[in-house]
Coordinates of C-alpha atoms in Angstrom, one line a residue:
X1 CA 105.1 166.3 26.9
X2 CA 108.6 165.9 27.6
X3 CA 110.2 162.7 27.5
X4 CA 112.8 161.6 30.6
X5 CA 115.6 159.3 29.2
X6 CA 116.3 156.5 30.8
X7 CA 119.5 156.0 29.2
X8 CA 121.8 157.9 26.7
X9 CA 125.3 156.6 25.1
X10 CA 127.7 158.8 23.7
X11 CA 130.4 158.2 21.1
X12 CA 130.3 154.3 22.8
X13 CA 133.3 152.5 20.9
X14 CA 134.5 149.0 21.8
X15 CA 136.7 146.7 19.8
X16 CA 138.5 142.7 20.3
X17 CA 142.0 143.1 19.0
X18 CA 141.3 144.3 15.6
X19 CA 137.7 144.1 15.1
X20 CA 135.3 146.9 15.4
X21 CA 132.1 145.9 17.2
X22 CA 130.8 148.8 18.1
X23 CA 132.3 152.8 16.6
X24 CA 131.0 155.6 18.3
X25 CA 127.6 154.5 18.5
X26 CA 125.0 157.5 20.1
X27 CA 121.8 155.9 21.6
X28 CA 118.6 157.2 23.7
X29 CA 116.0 154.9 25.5
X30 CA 113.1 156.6 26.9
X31 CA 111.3 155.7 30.0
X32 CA 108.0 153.9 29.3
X33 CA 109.0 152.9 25.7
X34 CA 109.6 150.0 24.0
X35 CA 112.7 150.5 21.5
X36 CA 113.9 147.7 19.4
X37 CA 117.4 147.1 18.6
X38 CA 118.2 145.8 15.0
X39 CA 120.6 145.4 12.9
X40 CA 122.3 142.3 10.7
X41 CA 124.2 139.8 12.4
X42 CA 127.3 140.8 13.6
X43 CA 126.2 144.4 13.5
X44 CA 126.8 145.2 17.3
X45 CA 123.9 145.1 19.1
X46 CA 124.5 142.4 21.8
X47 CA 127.6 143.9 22.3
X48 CA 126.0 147.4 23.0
X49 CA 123.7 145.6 25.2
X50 CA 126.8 143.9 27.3
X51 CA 128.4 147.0 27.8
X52 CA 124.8 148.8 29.7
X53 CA 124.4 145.1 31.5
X54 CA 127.8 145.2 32.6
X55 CA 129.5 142.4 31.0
X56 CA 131.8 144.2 29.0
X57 CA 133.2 147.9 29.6
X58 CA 133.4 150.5 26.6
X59 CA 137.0 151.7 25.3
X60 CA 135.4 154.7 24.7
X61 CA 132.5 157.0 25.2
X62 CA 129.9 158.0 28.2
X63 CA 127.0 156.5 29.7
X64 CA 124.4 158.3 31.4
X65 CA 121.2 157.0 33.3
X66 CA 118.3 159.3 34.2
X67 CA 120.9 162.2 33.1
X68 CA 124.0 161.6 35.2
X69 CA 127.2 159.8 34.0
X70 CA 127.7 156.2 35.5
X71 CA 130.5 153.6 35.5
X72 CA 129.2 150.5 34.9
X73 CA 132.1 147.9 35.5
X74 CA 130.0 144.4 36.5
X75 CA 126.3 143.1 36.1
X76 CA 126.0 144.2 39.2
X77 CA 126.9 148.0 38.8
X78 CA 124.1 147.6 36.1
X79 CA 121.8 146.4 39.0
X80 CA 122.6 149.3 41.2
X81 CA 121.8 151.6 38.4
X82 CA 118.5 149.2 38.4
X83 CA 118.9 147.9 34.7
X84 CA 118.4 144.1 34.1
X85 CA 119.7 141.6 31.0
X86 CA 117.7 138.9 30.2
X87 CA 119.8 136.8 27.6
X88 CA 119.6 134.5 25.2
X89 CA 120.7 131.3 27.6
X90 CA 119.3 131.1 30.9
X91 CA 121.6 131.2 34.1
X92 CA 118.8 129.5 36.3
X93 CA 119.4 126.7 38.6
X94 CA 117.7 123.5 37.4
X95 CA 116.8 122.0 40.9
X96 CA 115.6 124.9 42.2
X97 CA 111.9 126.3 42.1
X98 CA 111.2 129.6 40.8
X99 CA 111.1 131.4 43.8
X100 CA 114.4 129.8 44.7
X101 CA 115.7 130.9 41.5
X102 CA 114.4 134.3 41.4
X103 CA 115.6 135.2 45.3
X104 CA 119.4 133.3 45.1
X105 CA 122.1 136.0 45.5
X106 CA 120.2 138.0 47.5
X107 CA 121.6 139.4 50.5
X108 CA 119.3 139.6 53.8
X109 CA 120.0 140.3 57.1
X110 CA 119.0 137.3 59.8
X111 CA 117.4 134.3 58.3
X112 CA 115.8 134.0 55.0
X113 CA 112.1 134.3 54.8
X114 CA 111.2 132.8 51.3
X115 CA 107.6 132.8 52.1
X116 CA 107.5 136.5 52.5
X117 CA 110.0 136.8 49.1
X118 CA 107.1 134.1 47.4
X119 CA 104.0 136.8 48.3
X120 CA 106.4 140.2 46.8
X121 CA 106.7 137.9 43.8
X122 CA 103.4 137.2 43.0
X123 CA 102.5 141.0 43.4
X124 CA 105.0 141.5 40.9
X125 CA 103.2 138.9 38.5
X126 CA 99.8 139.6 39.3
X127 CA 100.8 143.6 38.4
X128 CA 102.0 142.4 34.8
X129 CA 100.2 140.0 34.1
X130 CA 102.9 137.1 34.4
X131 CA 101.4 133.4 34.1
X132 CA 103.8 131.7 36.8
X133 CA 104.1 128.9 39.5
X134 CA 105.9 129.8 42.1
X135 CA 106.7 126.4 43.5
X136 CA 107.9 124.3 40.2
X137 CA 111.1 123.2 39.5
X138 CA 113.1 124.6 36.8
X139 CA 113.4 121.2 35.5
X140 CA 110.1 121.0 34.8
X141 CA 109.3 124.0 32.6
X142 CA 108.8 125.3 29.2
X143 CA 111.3 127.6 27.9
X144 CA 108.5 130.4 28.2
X145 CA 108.4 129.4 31.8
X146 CA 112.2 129.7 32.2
X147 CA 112.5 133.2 30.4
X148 CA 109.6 134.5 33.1
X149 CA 111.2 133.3 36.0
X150 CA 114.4 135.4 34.4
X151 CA 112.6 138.8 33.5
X152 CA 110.7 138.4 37.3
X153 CA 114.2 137.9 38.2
X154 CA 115.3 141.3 37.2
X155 CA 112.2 143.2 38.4
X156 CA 112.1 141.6 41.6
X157 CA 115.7 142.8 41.9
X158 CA 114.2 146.5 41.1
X159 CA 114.9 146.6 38.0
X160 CA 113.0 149.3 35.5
X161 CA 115.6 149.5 32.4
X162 CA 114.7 145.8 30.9
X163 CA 117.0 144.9 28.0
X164 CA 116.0 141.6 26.2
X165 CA 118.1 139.4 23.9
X166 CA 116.3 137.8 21.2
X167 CA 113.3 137.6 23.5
X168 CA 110.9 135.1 20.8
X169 CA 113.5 132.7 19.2
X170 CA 112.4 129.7 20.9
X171 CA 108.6 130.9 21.5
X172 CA 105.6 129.7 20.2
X173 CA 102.9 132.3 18.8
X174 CA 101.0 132.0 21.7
X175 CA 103.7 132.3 23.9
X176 CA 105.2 135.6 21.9
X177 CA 101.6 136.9 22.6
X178 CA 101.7 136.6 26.2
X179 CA 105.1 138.1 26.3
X180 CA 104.0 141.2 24.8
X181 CA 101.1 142.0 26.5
X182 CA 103.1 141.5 29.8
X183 CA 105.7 144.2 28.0
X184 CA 103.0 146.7 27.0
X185 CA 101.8 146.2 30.8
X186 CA 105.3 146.8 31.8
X187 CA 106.0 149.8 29.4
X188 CA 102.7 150.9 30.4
X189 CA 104.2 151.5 34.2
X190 CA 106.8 153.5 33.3
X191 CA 110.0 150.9 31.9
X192 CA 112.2 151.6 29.4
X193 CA 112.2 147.8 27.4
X194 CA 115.2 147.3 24.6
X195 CA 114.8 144.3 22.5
X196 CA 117.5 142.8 20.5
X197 CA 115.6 141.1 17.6
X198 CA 116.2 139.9 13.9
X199 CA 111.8 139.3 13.2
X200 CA 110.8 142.4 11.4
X201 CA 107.1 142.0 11.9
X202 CA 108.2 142.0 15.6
X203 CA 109.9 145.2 15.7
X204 CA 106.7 146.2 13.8
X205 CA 104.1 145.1 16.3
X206 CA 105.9 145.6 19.8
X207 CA 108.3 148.5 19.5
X208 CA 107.6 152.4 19.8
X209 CA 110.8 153.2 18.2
X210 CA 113.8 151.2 16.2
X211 CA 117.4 152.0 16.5
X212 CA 119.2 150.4 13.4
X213 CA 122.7 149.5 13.8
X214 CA 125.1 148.6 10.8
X215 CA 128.7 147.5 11.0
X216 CA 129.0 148.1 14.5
X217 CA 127.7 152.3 13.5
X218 CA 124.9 153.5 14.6
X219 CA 122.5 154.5 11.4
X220 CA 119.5 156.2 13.2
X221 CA 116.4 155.6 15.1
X222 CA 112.9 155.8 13.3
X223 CA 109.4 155.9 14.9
X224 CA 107.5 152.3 14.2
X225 CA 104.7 154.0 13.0
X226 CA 106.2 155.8 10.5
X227 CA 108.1 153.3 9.1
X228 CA 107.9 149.8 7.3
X229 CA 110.2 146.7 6.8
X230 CA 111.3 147.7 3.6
X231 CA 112.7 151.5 5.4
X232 CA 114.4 149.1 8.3
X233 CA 115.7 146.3 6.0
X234 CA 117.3 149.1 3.8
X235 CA 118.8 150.6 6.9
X236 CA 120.1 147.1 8.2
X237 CA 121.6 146.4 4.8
X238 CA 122.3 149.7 3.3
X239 CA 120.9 149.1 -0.2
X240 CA 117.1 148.1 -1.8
X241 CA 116.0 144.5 -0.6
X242 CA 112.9 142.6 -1.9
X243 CA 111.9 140.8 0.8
X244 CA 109.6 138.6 -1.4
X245 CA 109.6 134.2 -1.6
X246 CA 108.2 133.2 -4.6
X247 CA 106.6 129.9 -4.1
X248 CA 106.0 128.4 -7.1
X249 CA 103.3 125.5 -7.6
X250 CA 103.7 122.0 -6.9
X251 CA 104.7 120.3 -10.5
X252 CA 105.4 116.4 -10.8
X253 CA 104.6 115.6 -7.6
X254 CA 106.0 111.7 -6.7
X255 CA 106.2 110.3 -3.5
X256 CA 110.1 110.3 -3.2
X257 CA 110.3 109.5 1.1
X258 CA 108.0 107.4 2.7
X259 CA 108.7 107.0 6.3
X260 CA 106.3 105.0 8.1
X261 CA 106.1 104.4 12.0
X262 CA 109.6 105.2 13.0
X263 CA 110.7 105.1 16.4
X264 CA 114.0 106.1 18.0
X265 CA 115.4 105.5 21.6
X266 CA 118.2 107.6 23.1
X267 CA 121.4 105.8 25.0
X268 CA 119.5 107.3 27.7
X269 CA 116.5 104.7 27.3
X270 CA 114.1 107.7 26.5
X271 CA 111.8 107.8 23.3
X272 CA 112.4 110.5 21.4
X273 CA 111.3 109.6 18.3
X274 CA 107.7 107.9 18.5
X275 CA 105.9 106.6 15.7
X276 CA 106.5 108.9 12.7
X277 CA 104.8 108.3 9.5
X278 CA 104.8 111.2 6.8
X279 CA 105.6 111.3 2.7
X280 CA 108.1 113.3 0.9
X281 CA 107.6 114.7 -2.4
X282 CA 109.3 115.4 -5.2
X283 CA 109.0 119.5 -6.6
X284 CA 107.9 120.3 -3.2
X285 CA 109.2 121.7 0.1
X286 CA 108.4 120.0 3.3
X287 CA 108.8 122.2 6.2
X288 CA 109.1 120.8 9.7
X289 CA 108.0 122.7 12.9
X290 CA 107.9 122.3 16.4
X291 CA 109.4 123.5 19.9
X292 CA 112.9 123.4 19.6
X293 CA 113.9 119.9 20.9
X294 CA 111.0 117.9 19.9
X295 CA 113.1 115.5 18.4
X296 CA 113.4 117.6 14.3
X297 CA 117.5 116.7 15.0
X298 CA 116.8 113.2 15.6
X299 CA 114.2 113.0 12.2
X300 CA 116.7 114.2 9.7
X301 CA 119.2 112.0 11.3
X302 CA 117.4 108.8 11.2
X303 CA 116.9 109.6 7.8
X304 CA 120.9 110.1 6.9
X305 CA 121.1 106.8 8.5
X306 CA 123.4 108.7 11.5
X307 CA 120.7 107.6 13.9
X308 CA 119.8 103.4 15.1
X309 CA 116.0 103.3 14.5
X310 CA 114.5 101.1 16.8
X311 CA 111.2 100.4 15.0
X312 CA 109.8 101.6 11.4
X313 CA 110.9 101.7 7.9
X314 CA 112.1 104.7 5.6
X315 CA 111.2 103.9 2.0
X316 CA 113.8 106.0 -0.7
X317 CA 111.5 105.9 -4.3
X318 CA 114.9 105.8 -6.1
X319 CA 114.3 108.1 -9.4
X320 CA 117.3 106.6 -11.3
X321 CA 116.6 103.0 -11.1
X322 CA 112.9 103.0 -10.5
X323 CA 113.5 100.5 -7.3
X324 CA 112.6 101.2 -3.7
X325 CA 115.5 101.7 -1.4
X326 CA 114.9 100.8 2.2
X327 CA 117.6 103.2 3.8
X328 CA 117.2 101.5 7.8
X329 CA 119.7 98.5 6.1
X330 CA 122.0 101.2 4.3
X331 CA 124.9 103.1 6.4
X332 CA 125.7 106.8 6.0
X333 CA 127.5 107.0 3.0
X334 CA 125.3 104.8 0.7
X335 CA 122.3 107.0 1.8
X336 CA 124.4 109.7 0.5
X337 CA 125.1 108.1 -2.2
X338 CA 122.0 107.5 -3.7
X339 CA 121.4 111.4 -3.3
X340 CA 120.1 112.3 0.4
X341 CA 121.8 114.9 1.4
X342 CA 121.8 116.9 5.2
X343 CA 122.6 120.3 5.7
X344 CA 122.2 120.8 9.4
X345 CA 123.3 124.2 10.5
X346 CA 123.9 123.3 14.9
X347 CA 125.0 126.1 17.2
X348 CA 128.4 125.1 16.4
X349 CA 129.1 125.7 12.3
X350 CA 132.2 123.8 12.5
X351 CA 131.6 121.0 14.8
X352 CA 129.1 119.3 11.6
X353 CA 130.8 118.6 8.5
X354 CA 133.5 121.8 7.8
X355 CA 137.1 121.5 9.0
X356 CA 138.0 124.6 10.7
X357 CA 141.5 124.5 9.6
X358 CA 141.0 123.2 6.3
X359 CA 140.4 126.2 3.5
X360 CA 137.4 126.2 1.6
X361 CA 138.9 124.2 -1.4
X362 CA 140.3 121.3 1.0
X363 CA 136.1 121.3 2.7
X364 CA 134.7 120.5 -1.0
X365 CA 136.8 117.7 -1.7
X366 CA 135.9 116.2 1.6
X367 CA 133.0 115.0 -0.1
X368 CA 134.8 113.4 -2.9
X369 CA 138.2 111.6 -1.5
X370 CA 136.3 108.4 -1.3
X371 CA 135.7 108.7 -5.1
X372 CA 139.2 109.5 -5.9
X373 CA 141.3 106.2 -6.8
X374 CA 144.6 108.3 -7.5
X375 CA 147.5 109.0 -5.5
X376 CA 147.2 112.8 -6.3
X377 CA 143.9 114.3 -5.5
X378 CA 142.5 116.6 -8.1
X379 CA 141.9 119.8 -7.0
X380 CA 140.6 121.6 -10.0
X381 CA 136.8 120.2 -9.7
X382 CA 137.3 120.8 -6.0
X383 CA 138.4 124.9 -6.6
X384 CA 135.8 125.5 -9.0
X385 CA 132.8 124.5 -7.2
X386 CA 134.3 126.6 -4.1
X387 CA 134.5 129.6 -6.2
X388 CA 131.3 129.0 -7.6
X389 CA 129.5 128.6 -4.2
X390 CA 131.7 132.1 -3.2
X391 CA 130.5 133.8 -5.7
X392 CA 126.9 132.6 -6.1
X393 CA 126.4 133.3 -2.6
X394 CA 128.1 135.9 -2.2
X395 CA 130.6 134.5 0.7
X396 CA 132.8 137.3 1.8
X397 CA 136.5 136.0 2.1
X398 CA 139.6 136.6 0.4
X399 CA 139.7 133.7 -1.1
X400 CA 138.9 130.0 -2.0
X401 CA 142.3 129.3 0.2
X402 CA 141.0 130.9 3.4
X403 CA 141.0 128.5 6.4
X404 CA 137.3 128.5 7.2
X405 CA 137.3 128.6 11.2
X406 CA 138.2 132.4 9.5
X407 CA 135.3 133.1 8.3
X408 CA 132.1 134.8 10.0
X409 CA 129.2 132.3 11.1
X410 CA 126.8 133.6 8.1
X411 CA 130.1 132.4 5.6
X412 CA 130.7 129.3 7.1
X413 CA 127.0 128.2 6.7
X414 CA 126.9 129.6 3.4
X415 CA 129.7 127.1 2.3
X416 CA 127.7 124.1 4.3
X417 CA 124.8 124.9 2.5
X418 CA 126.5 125.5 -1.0
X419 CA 128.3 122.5 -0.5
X420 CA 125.5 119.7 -0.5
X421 CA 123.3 121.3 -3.0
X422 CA 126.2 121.8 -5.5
X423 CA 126.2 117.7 -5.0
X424 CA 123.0 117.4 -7.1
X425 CA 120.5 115.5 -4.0
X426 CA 117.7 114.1 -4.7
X427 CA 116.5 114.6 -1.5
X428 CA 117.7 117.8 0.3
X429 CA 117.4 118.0 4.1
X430 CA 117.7 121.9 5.4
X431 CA 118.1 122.2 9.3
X432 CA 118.1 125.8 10.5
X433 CA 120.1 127.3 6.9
X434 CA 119.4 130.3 8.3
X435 CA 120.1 130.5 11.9
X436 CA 121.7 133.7 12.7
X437 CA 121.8 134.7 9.1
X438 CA 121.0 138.4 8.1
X439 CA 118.5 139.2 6.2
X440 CA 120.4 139.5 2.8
X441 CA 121.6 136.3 3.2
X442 CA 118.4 134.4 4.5
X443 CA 116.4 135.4 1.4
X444 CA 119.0 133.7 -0.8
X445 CA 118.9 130.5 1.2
X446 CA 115.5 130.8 0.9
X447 CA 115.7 130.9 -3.3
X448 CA 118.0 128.1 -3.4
X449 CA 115.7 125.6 -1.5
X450 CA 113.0 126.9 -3.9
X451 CA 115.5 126.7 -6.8
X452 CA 115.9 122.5 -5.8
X453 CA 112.0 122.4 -5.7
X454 CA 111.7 123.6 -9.2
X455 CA 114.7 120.8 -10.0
X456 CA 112.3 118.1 -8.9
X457 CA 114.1 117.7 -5.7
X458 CA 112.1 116.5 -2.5
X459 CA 113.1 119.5 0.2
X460 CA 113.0 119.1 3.9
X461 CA 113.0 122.3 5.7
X462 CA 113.9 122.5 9.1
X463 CA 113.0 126.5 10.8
X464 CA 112.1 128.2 13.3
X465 CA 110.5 131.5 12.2
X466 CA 106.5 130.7 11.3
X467 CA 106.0 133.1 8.8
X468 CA 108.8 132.4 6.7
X469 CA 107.9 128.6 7.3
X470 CA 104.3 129.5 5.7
X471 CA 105.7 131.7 3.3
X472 CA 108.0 129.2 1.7
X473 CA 106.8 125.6 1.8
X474 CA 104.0 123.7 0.6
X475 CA 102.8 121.8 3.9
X476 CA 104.3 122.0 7.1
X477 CA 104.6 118.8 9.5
X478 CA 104.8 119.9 12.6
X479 CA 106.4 117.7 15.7
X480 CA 105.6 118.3 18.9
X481 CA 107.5 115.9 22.2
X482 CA 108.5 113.2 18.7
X483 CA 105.3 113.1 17.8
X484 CA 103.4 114.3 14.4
X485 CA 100.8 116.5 16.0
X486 CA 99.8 117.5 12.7
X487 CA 100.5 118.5 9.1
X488 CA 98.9 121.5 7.7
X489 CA 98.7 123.5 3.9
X490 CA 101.1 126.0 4.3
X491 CA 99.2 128.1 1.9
X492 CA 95.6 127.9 3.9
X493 CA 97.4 127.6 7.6
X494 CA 98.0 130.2 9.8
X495 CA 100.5 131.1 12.2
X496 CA 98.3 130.1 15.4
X497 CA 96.6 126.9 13.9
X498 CA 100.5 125.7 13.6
X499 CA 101.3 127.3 17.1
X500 CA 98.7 125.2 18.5
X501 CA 99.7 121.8 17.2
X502 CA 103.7 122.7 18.4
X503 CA 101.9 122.5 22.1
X504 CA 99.8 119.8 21.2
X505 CA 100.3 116.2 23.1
X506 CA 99.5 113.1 21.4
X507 CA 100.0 113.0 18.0
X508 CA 98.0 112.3 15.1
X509 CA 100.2 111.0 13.1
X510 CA 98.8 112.0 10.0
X511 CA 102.1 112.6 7.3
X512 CA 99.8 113.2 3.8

């Protein structure tokens, strides 16, 4: 049987100034398929996306949908031409209710009828399976929630060529599960579905075919089934990748952070923090889950001292002098000090801890001008830990004298990484190290923390893809609404038991 396409590019080139992002890239989505979009970051592939939604017009190429060549010059040429983005960040309307959301911009003639809209809706839920009220505010929902009310949205406005960006980053297991059975129901009606994703096993489960892209260059498409995640990553990368975490075992275990009932309030009066109790360790890596915004930020703040705790007491079992250090009475820098260091990887790379103007060099000594009681820094300890973090990991940059707002996202948390393990910490806290990171780069975040277990170092980790979580540490708190709902054996746990305790209400509180 003969396939329709829903889609083709040809020769599809765009570029910003001097930069590549996409070289004549050729591309075919099928009607009633499911073809996943991969690639390493910076590879192209939300770009590709923009230029079908209408966001961004190519410099070069042709676009055809069901055969004939289209212009597509604005989202809502994409609309005409019934194809639908749903992206990353949510353009939804917080005060309004679903139905609200879903029908606004709609043109109709004569008076609105958003009861008759509400009953076309539901039909359009009840045929996919879509688990969705209607009449709640925006305000009020889950980000699952949210992303329905988007991807009704688009069908609704007659959409049937979906495109998804990074559809699962902020679900739960549970949730990803629901999502794809509505996709297989929607495929299963005749849509052509593209996912941009980074989650291998993803591609692998959901996905009839994978397109891999590379540099902004199209590499090929395989068939899921005949392929594995070794075939993609090698594609992605362009060489051989082990895609293995060796957790080693648990040696000299001591209890290094013992944080016992803390509580934080916001300047907003709310409780976002609320009772925390749970034990570091020594040798071992910690690894925190939850939904994102359940209050992880505010933890490994509280801890660094950058946070006023309202209630409770953080207890630092201080290896060099034997003595307990209670870190609630210490500021910032003497929590440093005595070796707690925070890596915390935001949205914005360069808003935490890196100048952007500064060159890598100038961002190590940061850390070290207090220390320096001459008139003329030394810069010589300063270089050679910069080239030592460009070289062990493999930062790509001219040099240890590029400004860093220069460098690609990936490099700039590379040196923000690099940079507080190179300082020796006792106790290492890791938020998101590997947000947005390709896979190349990931894995060798991932063998430094382990590297700092084997050291005898007490590692916090901070992530937000499950199986990597359960690959890497040894127990996994998870946090759900800043509460411990739970910690579990990361080496006995699966990905559901820790899915279900993200949802949970009412903690347990139960840190051992």
């Amino acid at each position: 049987m003969s396939r329709q396409a829903a889609i083709e590019l040809k020769n599809i080139t765009k570029t910003f100034g001097n930069i590549i992002a996409n070289k004549d890239v050729n591309l075919t989505v099928y009607r009633g398929e499911v073809l996943s979009i991969l690639g390493e970051n910076g590879s192209g592939k939300t770009t590709l996306m923009n230029m079908i939604s209408g966001i961004y017009f190519p410099d070069h190429g042709q676009i055809f949908v069901d055969g004939k060549e289209v212009m597509i010059k604005s989202p809502k040429d994409a609309f005409d031409f019934k194809i639908g983005m749903i992206h990353q960040h949510f353009k939804l309307v917080d005060v309004f209710t679903a139905a609200e959301n879903i029908v606004l911009g709609l043109e109709e003639k004569g008076r609105y009828n958003l009861k008759k809209s509400v009953k076309e809706i539901q039909k359009i839920c009840d045929q996919y399976g879509f688990e969705l009220d209607l009449n709640k505010k925006i305000y009020e929902m889950s980000v699952s929630e949210k992303q329905t009310v988007e991807i009704v949205k688009v069908l609704y406005r007659g959409a049937d060529i979906l495109i998804l960006d990074e559809p699962t980053a902020v679900l739960t297991p549970q949730e990803i599960k629901k999502l794809f059975s509505v996709l297989k129901n929607m495929r299963a009606d005749g849509k052509a579905i593209v996912i941009i994703t980074h989650k291998l096993n993803e591609v692998m489960e959901i996905s009839d075919r994978v397109a891999v892209l590379r540099k902004g260059e199209y590499i090929g498409t395989v068939e899921t089934a005949e392929a594995n995640e070794s075939i993609l990553t090698e594609m992605m990368v362009g060489k051989k990748i082990e895609l293995n975490i060796e957790r080693t075992d648990v040696e000299k275990k001591e209890d290094r952070l013992v944080v016992d009932n803390i509580s934080y309030v916001n300047h907003e009066g709310l409780k976002v923090l609320k009772n925390v109790s749970f034990t570091a360790r020594s040798g071992e890596i910690l690894g925190i889950a939850g939904i994102a915004g359940s209050g992880q930020r505010e933890l490994l703040e509280s801890i660094a001292g950058l946070r006023k705790l309202s209630d409770g007491t953080i207890v630092y079992n201080n290896p060099q002098t034997g003595k307990k250090d209670y870190l609630r009475d210490k500021t910032p820098v003497q929590i440093r000090e005595l070796g707690i260091r925070l890596s915390f990887v935001p949205e914005d790379r360069l808003g935490m801890g890196l100048v952007g103007n500064m060159d890598i060099i100038d961002n190590m000594m940061l850390r070290s001008y207090r220390k320096g009681k001459s008139a003329f820094l030394q810069r010589k300890a300063p270089k050679d830990l910069a080239e030592k973090i460009i070289d062990d990991l493999e930062v790509v940059t001219p040099g240890a004298t590029t400004p860093v707002r220069r460098l690609s996202g990936g490099n700039v948390q590379k040196v923000l990484v690099g940079r507080e393990i190179a300082a020796a910490p006792t106790v290492f806290m890791a938020a998101y190290p590997v947000r947005g990171l390709d896979i190349n780069s990931s894995y060798m975040i991932y063998n430094l923390l382990n590297n700092q277990k084997e050291k005898g170092v007490a590692v916090i980790f901070v992530g937000e893809d499950l199986d990597v979580l359960l690959q890497l540490c040894d127990r996994i708190l998870v946090i759900s609404s800043g509460q411990i709902s739970g910690v579990v054996d990361a080496r006995t746990a699966t990905k559901e038991d820790v899915g279900l305790l993200m949802t949970k209400t009412g903690g347990e509180n139960d840190g051992e």
